[in-house]
Short mmCIF file of C-alpha atoms in Angstrom, two decimals:
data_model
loop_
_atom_site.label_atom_id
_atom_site.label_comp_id
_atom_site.label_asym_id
_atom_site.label_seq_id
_atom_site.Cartn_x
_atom_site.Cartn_y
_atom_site.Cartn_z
CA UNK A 1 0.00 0.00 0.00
CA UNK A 2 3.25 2.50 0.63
CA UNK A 3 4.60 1.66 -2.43
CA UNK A 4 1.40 2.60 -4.37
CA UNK A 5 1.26 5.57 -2.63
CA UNK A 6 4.92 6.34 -2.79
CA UNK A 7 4.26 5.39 -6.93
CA UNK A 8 1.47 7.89 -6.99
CA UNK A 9 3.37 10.63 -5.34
CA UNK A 10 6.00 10.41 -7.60
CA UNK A 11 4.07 10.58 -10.85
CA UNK A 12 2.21 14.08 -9.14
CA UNK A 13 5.48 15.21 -8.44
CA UNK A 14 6.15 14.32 -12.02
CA UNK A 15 3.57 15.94 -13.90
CA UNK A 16 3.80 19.07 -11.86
CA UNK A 17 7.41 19.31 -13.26
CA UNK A 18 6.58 18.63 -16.44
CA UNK A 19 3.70 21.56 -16.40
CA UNK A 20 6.13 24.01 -15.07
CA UNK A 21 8.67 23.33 -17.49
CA UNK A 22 6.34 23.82 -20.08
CA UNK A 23 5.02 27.01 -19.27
CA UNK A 24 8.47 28.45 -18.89
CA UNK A 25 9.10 27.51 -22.03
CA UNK A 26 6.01 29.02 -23.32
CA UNK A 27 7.06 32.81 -21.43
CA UNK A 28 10.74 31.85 -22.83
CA UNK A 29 9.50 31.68 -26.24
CA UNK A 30 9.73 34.99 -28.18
CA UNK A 31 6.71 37.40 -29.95
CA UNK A 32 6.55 36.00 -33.47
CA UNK A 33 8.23 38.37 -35.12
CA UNK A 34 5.56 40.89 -37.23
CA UNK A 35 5.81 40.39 -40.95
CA UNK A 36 6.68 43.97 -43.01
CA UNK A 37 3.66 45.37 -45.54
CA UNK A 38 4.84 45.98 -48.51
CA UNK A 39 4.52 49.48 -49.72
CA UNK A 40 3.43 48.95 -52.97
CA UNK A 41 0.87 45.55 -51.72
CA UNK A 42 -2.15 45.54 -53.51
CA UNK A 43 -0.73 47.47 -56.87
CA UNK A 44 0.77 45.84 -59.94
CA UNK A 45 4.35 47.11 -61.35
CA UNK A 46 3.21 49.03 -64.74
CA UNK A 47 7.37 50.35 -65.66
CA UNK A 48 10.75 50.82 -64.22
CA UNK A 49 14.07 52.78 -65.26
CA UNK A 50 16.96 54.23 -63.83
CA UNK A 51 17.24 57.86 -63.50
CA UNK A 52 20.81 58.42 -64.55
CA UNK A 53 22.95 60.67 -62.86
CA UNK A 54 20.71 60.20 -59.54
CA UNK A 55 21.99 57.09 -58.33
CA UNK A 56 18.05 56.58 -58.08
CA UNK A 57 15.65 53.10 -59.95
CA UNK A 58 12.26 54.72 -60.26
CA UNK A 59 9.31 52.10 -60.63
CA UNK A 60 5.63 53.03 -61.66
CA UNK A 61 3.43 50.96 -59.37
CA UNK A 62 -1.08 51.01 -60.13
CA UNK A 63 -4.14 49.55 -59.46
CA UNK A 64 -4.90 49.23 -63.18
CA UNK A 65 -2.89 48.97 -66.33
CA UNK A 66 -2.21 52.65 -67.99
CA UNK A 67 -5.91 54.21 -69.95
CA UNK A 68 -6.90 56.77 -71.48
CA UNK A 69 -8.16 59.16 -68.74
CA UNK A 70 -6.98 59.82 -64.85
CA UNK A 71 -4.73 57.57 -63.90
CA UNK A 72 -3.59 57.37 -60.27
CA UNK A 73 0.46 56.13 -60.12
CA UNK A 74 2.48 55.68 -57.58
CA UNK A 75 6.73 56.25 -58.13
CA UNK A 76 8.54 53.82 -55.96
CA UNK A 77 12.21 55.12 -55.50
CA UNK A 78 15.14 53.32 -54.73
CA UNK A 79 18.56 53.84 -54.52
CA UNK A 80 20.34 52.10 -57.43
CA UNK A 81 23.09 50.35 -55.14
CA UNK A 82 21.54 49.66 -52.27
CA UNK A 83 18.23 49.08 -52.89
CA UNK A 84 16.99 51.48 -50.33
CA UNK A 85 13.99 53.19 -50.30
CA UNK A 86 14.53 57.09 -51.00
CA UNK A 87 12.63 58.84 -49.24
CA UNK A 88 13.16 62.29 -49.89
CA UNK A 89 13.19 63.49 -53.62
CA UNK A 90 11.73 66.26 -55.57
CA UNK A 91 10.14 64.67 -58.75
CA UNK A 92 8.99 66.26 -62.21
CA UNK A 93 6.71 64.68 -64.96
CA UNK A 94 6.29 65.29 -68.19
CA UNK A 95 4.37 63.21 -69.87
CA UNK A 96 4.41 63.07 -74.00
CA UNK A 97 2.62 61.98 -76.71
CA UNK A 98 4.36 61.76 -80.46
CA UNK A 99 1.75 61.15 -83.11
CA UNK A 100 4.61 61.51 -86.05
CA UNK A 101 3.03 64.88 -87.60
CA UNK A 102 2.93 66.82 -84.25
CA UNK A 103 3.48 66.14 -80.75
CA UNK A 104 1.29 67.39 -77.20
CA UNK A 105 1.44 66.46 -73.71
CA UNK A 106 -1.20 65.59 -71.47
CA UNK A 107 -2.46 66.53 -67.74
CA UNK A 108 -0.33 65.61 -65.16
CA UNK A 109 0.12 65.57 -61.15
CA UNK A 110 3.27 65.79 -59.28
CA UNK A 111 3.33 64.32 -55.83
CA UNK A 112 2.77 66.42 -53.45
CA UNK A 113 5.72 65.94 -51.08
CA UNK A 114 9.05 65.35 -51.21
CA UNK A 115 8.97 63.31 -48.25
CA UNK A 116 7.96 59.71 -48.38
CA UNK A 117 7.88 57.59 -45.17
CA UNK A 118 8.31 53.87 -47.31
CA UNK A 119 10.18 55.82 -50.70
CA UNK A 120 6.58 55.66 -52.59
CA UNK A 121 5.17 58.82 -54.34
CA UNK A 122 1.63 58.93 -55.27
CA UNK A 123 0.92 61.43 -58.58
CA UNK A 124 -1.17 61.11 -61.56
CA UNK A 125 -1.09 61.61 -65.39
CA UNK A 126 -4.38 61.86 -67.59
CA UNK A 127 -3.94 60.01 -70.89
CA UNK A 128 -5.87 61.98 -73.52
CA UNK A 129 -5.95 59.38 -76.03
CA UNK A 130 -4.38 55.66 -76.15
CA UNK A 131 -1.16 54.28 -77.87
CA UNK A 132 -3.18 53.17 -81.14
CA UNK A 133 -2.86 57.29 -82.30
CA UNK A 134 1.11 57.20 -81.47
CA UNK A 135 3.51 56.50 -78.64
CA UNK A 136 3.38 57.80 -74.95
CA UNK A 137 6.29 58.69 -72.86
CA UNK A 138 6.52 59.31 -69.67
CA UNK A 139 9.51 61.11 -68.28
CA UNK A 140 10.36 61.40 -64.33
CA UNK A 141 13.28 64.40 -63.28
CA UNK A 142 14.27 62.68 -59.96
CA UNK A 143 16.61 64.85 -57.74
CA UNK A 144 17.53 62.50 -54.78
CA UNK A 145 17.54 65.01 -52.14
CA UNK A 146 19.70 62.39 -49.88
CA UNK A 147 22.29 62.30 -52.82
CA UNK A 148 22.19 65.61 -54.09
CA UNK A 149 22.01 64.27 -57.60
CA UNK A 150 19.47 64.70 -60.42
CA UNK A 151 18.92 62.81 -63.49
CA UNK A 152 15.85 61.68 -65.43
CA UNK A 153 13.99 58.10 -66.05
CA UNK A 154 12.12 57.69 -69.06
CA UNK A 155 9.27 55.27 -70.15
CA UNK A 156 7.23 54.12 -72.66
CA UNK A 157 3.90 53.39 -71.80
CA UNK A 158 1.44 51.20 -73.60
CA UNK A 159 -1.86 53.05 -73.25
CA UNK A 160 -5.12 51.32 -73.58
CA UNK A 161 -8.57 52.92 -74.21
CA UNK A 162 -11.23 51.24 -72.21
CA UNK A 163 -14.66 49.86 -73.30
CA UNK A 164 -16.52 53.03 -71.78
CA UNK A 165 -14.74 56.31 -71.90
CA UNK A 166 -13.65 57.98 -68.55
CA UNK A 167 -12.28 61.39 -69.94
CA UNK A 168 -14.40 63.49 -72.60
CA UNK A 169 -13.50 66.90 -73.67
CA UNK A 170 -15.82 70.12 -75.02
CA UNK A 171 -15.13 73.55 -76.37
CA UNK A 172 -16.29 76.44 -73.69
CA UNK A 173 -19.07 78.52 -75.91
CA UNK A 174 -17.74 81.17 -73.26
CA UNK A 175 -13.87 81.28 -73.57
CA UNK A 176 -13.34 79.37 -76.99
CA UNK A 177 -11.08 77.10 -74.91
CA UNK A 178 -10.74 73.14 -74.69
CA UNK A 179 -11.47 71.66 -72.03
CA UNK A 180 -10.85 67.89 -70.59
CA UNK A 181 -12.75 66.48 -67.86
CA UNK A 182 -11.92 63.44 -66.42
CA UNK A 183 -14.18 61.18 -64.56
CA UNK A 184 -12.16 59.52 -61.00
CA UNK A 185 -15.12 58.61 -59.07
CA UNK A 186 -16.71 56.05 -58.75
CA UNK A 187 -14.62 53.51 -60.37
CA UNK A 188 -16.87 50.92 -59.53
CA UNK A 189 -20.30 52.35 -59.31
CA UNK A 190 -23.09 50.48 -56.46
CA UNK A 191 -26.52 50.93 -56.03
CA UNK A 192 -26.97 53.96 -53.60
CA UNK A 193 -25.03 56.73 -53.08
CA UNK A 194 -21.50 56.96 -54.75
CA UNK A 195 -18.90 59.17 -54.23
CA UNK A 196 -18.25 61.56 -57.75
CA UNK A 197 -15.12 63.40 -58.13
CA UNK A 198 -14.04 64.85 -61.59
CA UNK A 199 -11.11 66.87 -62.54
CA UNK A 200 -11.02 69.46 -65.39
CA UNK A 201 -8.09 70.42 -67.33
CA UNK A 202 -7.91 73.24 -70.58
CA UNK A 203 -5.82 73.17 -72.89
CA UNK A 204 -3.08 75.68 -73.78
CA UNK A 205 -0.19 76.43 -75.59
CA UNK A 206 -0.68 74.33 -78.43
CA UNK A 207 -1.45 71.29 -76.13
CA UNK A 208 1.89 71.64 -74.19
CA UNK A 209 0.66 72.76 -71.03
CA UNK A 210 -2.50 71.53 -69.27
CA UNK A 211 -3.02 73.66 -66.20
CA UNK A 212 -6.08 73.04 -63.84
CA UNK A 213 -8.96 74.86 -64.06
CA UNK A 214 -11.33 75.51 -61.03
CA UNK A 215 -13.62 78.77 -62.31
CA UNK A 216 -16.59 76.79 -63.23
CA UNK A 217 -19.33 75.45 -62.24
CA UNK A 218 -20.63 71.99 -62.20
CA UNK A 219 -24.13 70.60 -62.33
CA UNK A 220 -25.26 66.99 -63.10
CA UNK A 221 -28.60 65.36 -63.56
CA UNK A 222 -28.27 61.69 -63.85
CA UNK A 223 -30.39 58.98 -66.23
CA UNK A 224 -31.23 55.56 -66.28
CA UNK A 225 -30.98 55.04 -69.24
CA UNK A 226 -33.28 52.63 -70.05
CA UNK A 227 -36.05 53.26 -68.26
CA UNK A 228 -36.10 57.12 -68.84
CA UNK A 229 -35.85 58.36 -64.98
CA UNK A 230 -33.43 59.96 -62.83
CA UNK A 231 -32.71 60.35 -59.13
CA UNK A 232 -32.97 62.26 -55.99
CA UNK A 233 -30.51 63.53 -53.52
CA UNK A 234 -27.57 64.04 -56.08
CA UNK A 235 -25.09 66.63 -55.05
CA UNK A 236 -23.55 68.98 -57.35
CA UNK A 237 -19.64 69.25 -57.41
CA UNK A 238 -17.85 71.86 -56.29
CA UNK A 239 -14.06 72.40 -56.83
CA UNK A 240 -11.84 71.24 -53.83
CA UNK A 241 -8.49 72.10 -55.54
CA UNK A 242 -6.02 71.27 -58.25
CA UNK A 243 -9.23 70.75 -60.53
CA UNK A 244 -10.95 68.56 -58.49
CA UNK A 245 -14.12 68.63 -58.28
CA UNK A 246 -16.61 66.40 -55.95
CA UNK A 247 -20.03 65.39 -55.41
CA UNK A 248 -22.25 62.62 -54.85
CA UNK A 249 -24.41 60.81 -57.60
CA UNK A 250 -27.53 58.21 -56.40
CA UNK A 251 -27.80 55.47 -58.91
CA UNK A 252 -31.07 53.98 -57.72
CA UNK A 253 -31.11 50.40 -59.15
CA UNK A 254 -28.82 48.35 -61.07
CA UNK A 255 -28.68 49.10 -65.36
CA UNK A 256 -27.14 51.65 -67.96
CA UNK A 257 -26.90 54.93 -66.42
CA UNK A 258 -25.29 58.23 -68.01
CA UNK A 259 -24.54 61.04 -65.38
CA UNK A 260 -25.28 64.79 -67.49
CA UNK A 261 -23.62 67.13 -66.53
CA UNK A 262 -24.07 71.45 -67.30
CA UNK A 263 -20.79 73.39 -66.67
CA UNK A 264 -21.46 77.02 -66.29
CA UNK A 265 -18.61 79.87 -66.51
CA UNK A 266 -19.98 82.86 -64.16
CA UNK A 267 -23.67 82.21 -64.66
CA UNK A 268 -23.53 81.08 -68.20
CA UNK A 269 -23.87 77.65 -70.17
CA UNK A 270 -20.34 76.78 -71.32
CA UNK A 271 -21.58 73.33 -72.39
CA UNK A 272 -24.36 71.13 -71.72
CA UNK A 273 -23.73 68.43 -73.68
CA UNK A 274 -21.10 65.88 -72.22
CA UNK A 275 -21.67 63.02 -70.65
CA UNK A 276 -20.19 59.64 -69.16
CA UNK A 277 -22.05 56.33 -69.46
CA UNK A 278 -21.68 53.54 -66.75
CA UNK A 279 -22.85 49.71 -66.03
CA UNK A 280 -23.87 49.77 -62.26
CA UNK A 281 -24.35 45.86 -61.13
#
């Protein structure tokens, strides 16, 4: 009967050492490291060049392939030996478009910053036509402010048009001037209320420059399409800056909508025409 209990003893002694081992091991064991987020996660690598003379590989990161219309980019900079992000640079686009008779460039955005906390620069170019009427370039004047250098990348870029049209453009029956207006919201329209965001661009100097333009005013009436009826509770843009200009559209059901829109230059019909069709599921 001792021994039993002796046996029994022992294997509670046992166990107890075992279960205190193995929670010290447990506190011993170290935080699993956290795994790094990739700046550019979630975008696809469009381009990439080496700005010579900056000791600087530029890559053009997107959601989407390059179109015709406002495309959001993002420049990822790195220095060309290392491989380290560079995060301070002053960048200058200048986007190009040679059609073999003449040549124009388009609307573009540099970032806004020349700081970058992971080396990635957001900025945008609008594409006023695809690659089918001649060849884009895109050039990039990186000065590596950590370097002190400067030199320039260059790309070409393959643009495509897509099967409905995100950028239209109209003469002003006010100012004689041509204007671009580019459609950035929504990008994928729901039933219900969407966020709508345009920006307008005119055209000067031959097509060389593309400044912003924020002096008119917006109105839109949207259609379905197919059944001959609007909706309620749409709200007119109004320009926010750099061109931008946002509002809210109410797509009430699923079909063929077109969003109408009146743009008014102090009070008077510039054009009333233009348009932008869309699929809501």
């Amino acid at each position: 009967m001792k021994m039993k209990k002796k046996f029994f003893h022992y294997i509670v002694l046992l166990v107890s050492v075992s279960l205190v081992l193995s929670a010290c091991k447990k506190d011993d064991d170290p935080a699993p490291t956290p795994v790094a987020t990739s700046p550019t996660a979630g975008l696809s690598l469009l381009s990439e060049a080496y700005a010579i003379g900056a000791g600087t590989k530029v890559e053009v990161w997107a959601q989407a392939s390059y179109f015709t219309g406002y495309n959001k980019l993002y420049l990822f900079l790195k220095d060309s030996v290392s491989g380290a992000a560079v995060k301070n640079a002053t960048i200058q686009l200048h986007p190009m478009m040679d059609m073999g008779t003449m040549m124009h460039s388009a609307p573009f955005e540099n970032p806004a910053s020349v700081l970058s906390s992971d080396g990635l620069y957001p900025c945008a170019v609008v594409f006023l036509m695809s690659s089918m009427g001649g060849t884009w370039t895109l050039d990039a004047t990186i000065t590596n402010n950590v370097n002190g250098l400067t030199g320039m990348a260059s790309f070409n870029v393959s643009v495509a048009d897509l099967s409905v049209s995100r950028i239209k453009s109209f003469i002003s029956s006010t100012s004689s001037e041509t204007l671009f207006v580019s459609l950035v919201k929504p990008a994928t329209p729901v039933v219900g209320m969407n966020d709508l965001e345009v920006v307008i661009h005119k055209k000067i100097n031959m097509g060389m420059e593309f400044p912003a333009d924020s002096s008119l005013t917006v109105e839109i009436s949207p259609l379905m399409v197919s059944m001959g009826h609007g909706s309620p509770n749409n709200v007119n843009p109004v320009h926010m800056g750099m061109g931008h200009y946002t509002g809210a559209v109410n797509y009430t059901m699923s079909g063929d909508w077109q969003i109408n829109f009146t743009f008014k230059d102090g009070g008077t019909i510039a054009n009333n025409t233009t348009f932008f069709e869309t699929i809501v599921p």
